């Protein structure tokens, strides 16, 4: 476990070329005083990286040392990557049933999409619950939710200490903004995790508006995955934009449209305590942008459950990790973007999204916890 709360990160000196490249990248787009430059900015060739120093204006987030190869995630593993994703967990019996479901699926890692204990001062107890169910060294990889980002229902700085990064090669601010290639060598998936739309301890939201440093960081991470010919790109965050749930476009239309324009394969969110999965969406003729609160048929690229790689983006809210359920709004104007959903008032369930990626195919399915029956499945395949 790393040092006491608030410890600053040690920063290794960067090569001169990397410093010059990172400086040029940020010229002309400096953030306001409350929005420091993000850490770990990649370029298309990934030859540059920005400083990972935490500033007084940024939540102090601890970057754990790369622990080396973890069980089930290595360059020598079979050519598939298997992970789960869920947010909005809590510490009750339903949360424990979902963790039991994850354990039974035996994934190589799990993406925790924010909102963990829902109780201040319970971080260690939450971490112990996860470790008991999944194993002390299991890669349960965190991105903050709004309940721990500002410390009022737990503190992300404490969660990243007791559930540290277990994946080799992670770059960025673990817990807030980071990416990792899995496996580290000859990767099949780049996972990019960001934190738009939620307040931190200074009361400010991180800026993911168009051409902001964090928007550019995310865009560069996506572009670099394509430059490396990594088969699949998955972006995760706590907040959604497209939504038929309690919360609307919290993540912001700028970030959302950039991910669709770049044809990210899969975008994962929580925040709404429900499951919501869209059709495959794409920009093009008749759909220059997704507009929150409206529907455009021209933005729907594929409406069945078998989709083509590179044709568009699927959004999946997987917020059924164990906290109390939210209803879905079946009269919402955006509902025609969605293929299926589960919430308090329709096919109520708890469970996790289960994803397996091979070089040519990504298979995803919602797996219900014991006592629930709702299911969903879809594929994205190179054709």
PDB file of N, CA and C in Angstrom, residues 114-147:
ATOM      1  N   UNK A 114     -17.421   3.760 -10.797  1.00  0.00           N
ATOM      2  CA  UNK A 114     -17.715   4.843  -9.884  1.00  0.00           C
ATOM      3  C   UNK A 114     -18.877   4.599  -8.953  1.00  0.00           C
ATOM      4  N   UNK A 115     -18.910   5.363  -7.869  1.00  0.00           N
ATOM      5  CA  UNK A 115     -19.879   5.278  -6.783  1.00  0.00           C
ATOM      6  C   UNK A 115     -19.741   3.932  -6.081  1.00  0.00           C
ATOM      7  N   UNK A 116     -18.920   3.932  -5.040  1.00  0.00           N
ATOM      8  CA  UNK A 116     -18.509   2.685  -4.406  1.00  0.00           C
ATOM      9  C   UNK A 116     -19.234   2.435  -3.078  1.00  0.00           C
ATOM     10  N   UNK A 117     -18.766   3.016  -1.993  1.00  0.00           N
ATOM     11  CA  UNK A 117     -19.322   2.665  -0.685  1.00  0.00           C
ATOM     12  C   UNK A 117     -20.600   3.420  -0.346  1.00  0.00           C
ATOM     13  N   UNK A 118     -20.771   4.621  -0.895  1.00  0.00           N
ATOM     14  CA  UNK A 118     -21.890   5.498  -0.537  1.00  0.00           C
ATOM     15  C   UNK A 118     -21.887   5.873   0.943  1.00  0.00           C
ATOM     16  N   UNK A 119     -20.758   5.723   1.601  1.00  0.00           N
ATOM     17  CA  UNK A 119     -20.651   6.064   3.022  1.00  0.00           C
ATOM     18  C   UNK A 119     -19.255   6.613   3.293  1.00  0.00           C
ATOM     19  N   UNK A 120     -19.203   7.774   3.923  1.00  0.00           N
ATOM     20  CA  UNK A 120     -17.913   8.343   4.284  1.00  0.00           C
ATOM     21  C   UNK A 120     -17.225   7.487   5.333  1.00  0.00           C
ATOM     22  N   UNK A 121     -15.928   7.341   5.213  1.00  0.00           N
ATOM     23  CA  UNK A 121     -15.145   6.604   6.188  1.00  0.00           C
ATOM     24  C   UNK A 121     -15.208   5.098   6.065  1.00  0.00           C
ATOM     25  N   UNK A 122     -15.864   4.602   5.011  1.00  0.00           N
ATOM     26  CA  UNK A 122     -16.014   3.159   4.847  1.00  0.00           C
ATOM     27  C   UNK A 122     -15.156   2.603   3.713  1.00  0.00           C
ATOM     28  N   UNK A 123     -14.154   3.373   3.283  1.00  0.00           N
ATOM     29  CA  UNK A 123     -13.359   2.938   2.133  1.00  0.00           C
ATOM     30  C   UNK A 123     -12.681   1.588   2.384  1.00  0.00           C
ATOM     31  N   UNK A 124     -12.062   1.421   3.544  1.00  0.00           N
ATOM     32  CA  UNK A 124     -11.359   0.166   3.821  1.00  0.00           C
ATOM     33  C   UNK A 124     -12.331  -1.008   3.891  1.00  0.00           C
ATOM     34  N   UNK A 125     -13.512  -0.763   4.414  1.00  0.00           N
ATOM     35  CA  UNK A 125     -14.495  -1.844   4.482  1.00  0.00           C
ATOM     36  C   UNK A 125     -14.965  -2.238   3.082  1.00  0.00           C
ATOM     37  N   UNK A 126     -15.152  -1.250   2.220  1.00  0.00           N
ATOM     38  CA  UNK A 126     -15.531  -1.556   0.840  1.00  0.00           C
ATOM     39  C   UNK A 126     -14.425  -2.349   0.146  1.00  0.00           C
ATOM     40  N   UNK A 127     -13.191  -1.908   0.311  1.00  0.00           N
ATOM     41  CA  UNK A 127     -12.063  -2.606  -0.321  1.00  0.00           C
ATOM     42  C   UNK A 127     -11.949  -4.033   0.196  1.00  0.00           C
ATOM     43  N   UNK A 128     -12.180  -4.215   1.498  1.00  0.00           N
ATOM     44  CA  UNK A 128     -12.116  -5.560   2.069  1.00  0.00           C
ATOM     45  C   UNK A 128     -13.215  -6.446   1.505  1.00  0.00           C
ATOM     46  N   UNK A 129     -14.403  -5.874   1.265  1.00  0.00           N
ATOM     47  CA  UNK A 129     -15.498  -6.638   0.660  1.00  0.00           C
ATOM     48  C   UNK A 129     -15.118  -7.104  -0.747  1.00  0.00           C
ATOM     49  N   UNK A 130     -14.533  -6.208  -1.533  1.00  0.00           N
ATOM     50  CA  UNK A 130     -14.116  -6.569  -2.890  1.00  0.00           C
ATOM     51  C   UNK A 130     -13.025  -7.635  -2.842  1.00  0.00           C
ATOM     52  N   UNK A 131     -12.039  -7.436  -1.971  1.00  0.00           N
ATOM     53  CA  UNK A 131     -10.930  -8.394  -1.876  1.00  0.00           C
ATOM     54  C   UNK A 131     -11.418  -9.767  -1.428  1.00  0.00           C
ATOM     55  N   UNK A 132     -12.371  -9.799  -0.509  1.00  0.00           N
ATOM     56  CA  UNK A 132     -12.902 -11.085  -0.035  1.00  0.00           C
ATOM     57  C   UNK A 132     -13.587 -11.839  -1.171  1.00  0.00           C
ATOM     58  N   UNK A 133     -14.320 -11.112  -2.007  1.00  0.00           N
ATOM     59  CA  UNK A 133     -15.081 -11.760  -3.073  1.00  0.00           C
ATOM     60  C   UNK A 133     -14.232 -12.088  -4.296  1.00  0.00           C
ATOM     61  N   UNK A 134     -13.281 -11.216  -4.642  1.00  0.00           N
ATOM     62  CA  UNK A 134     -12.553 -11.351  -5.912  1.00  0.00           C
ATOM     63  C   UNK A 134     -11.076 -11.702  -5.751  1.00  0.00           C
ATOM     64  N   UNK A 135     -10.555 -11.572  -4.538  1.00  0.00           N
ATOM     65  CA  UNK A 135      -9.141 -11.859  -4.313  1.00  0.00           C
ATOM     66  C   UNK A 135      -8.364 -10.588  -4.066  1.00  0.00           C
ATOM     67  N   UNK A 136      -7.369 -10.662  -3.203  1.00  0.00           N
ATOM     68  CA  UNK A 136      -6.617  -9.482  -2.776  1.00  0.00           C
ATOM     69  C   UNK A 136      -5.856  -8.819  -3.913  1.00  0.00           C
ATOM     70  N   UNK A 137      -5.441  -9.586  -4.914  1.00  0.00           N
ATOM     71  CA  UNK A 137      -4.633  -9.039  -6.006  1.00  0.00           C
ATOM     72  C   UNK A 137      -5.408  -8.912  -7.309  1.00  0.00           C
ATOM     73  N   UNK A 138      -6.720  -9.086  -7.250  1.00  0.00           N
ATOM     74  CA  UNK A 138      -7.513  -9.005  -8.466  1.00  0.00           C
ATOM     75  C   UNK A 138      -7.541  -7.567  -9.001  1.00  0.00           C
ATOM     76  N   UNK A 139      -7.386  -7.375 -10.307  1.00  0.00           N
ATOM     77  CA  UNK A 139      -7.420  -6.018 -10.884  1.00  0.00           C
ATOM     78  C   UNK A 139      -8.852  -5.466 -10.939  1.00  0.00           C
ATOM     79  N   UNK A 140      -9.254  -4.817  -9.858  1.00  0.00           N
ATOM     80  CA  UNK A 140     -10.542  -4.131  -9.761  1.00  0.00           C
ATOM     81  C   UNK A 140     -10.221  -2.665  -9.977  1.00  0.00           C
ATOM     82  N   UNK A 141     -10.373  -2.209 -11.220  1.00  0.00           N
ATOM     83  CA  UNK A 141      -9.769  -0.955 -11.675  1.00  0.00           C
ATOM     84  C   UNK A 141     -10.761   0.202 -11.575  1.00  0.00           C
ATOM     85  N   UNK A 142     -10.365   1.263 -10.892  1.00  0.00           N
ATOM     86  CA  UNK A 142     -11.281   2.303 -10.458  1.00  0.00           C
ATOM     87  C   UNK A 142     -11.303   3.533 -11.366  1.00  0.00           C
ATOM     88  N   UNK A 143     -12.504   4.076 -11.539  1.00  0.00           N
ATOM     89  CA  UNK A 143     -12.691   5.450 -11.995  1.00  0.00           C
ATOM     90  C   UNK A 143     -13.695   6.074 -11.029  1.00  0.00           C
ATOM     91  N   UNK A 144     -13.457   7.292 -10.626  1.00  0.00           N
ATOM     92  CA  UNK A 144     -14.274   7.886  -9.582  1.00  0.00           C
ATOM     93  C   UNK A 144     -15.697   8.170 -10.039  1.00  0.00           C
ATOM     94  N   UNK A 145     -16.616   8.085  -9.113  1.00  0.00           N
ATOM     95  CA  UNK A 145     -17.972   8.564  -9.300  1.00  0.00           C
ATOM     96  C   UNK A 145     -18.178   9.844  -8.512  1.00  0.00           C
ATOM     97  N   UNK A 146     -19.339  10.434  -8.622  1.00  0.00           N
ATOM     98  CA  UNK A 146     -19.596  11.688  -7.926  1.00  0.00           C
ATOM     99  C   UNK A 146     -19.691  11.517  -6.406  1.00  0.00           C
ATOM    100  N   UNK A 147     -19.973  10.313  -5.920  1.00  0.00           N
ATOM    101  CA  UNK A 147     -20.108  10.130  -4.476  1.00  0.00           C
ATOM    102  C   UNK A 147     -18.767  10.114  -3.752  1.00  0.00           C
TER     103      UNK A 147
END
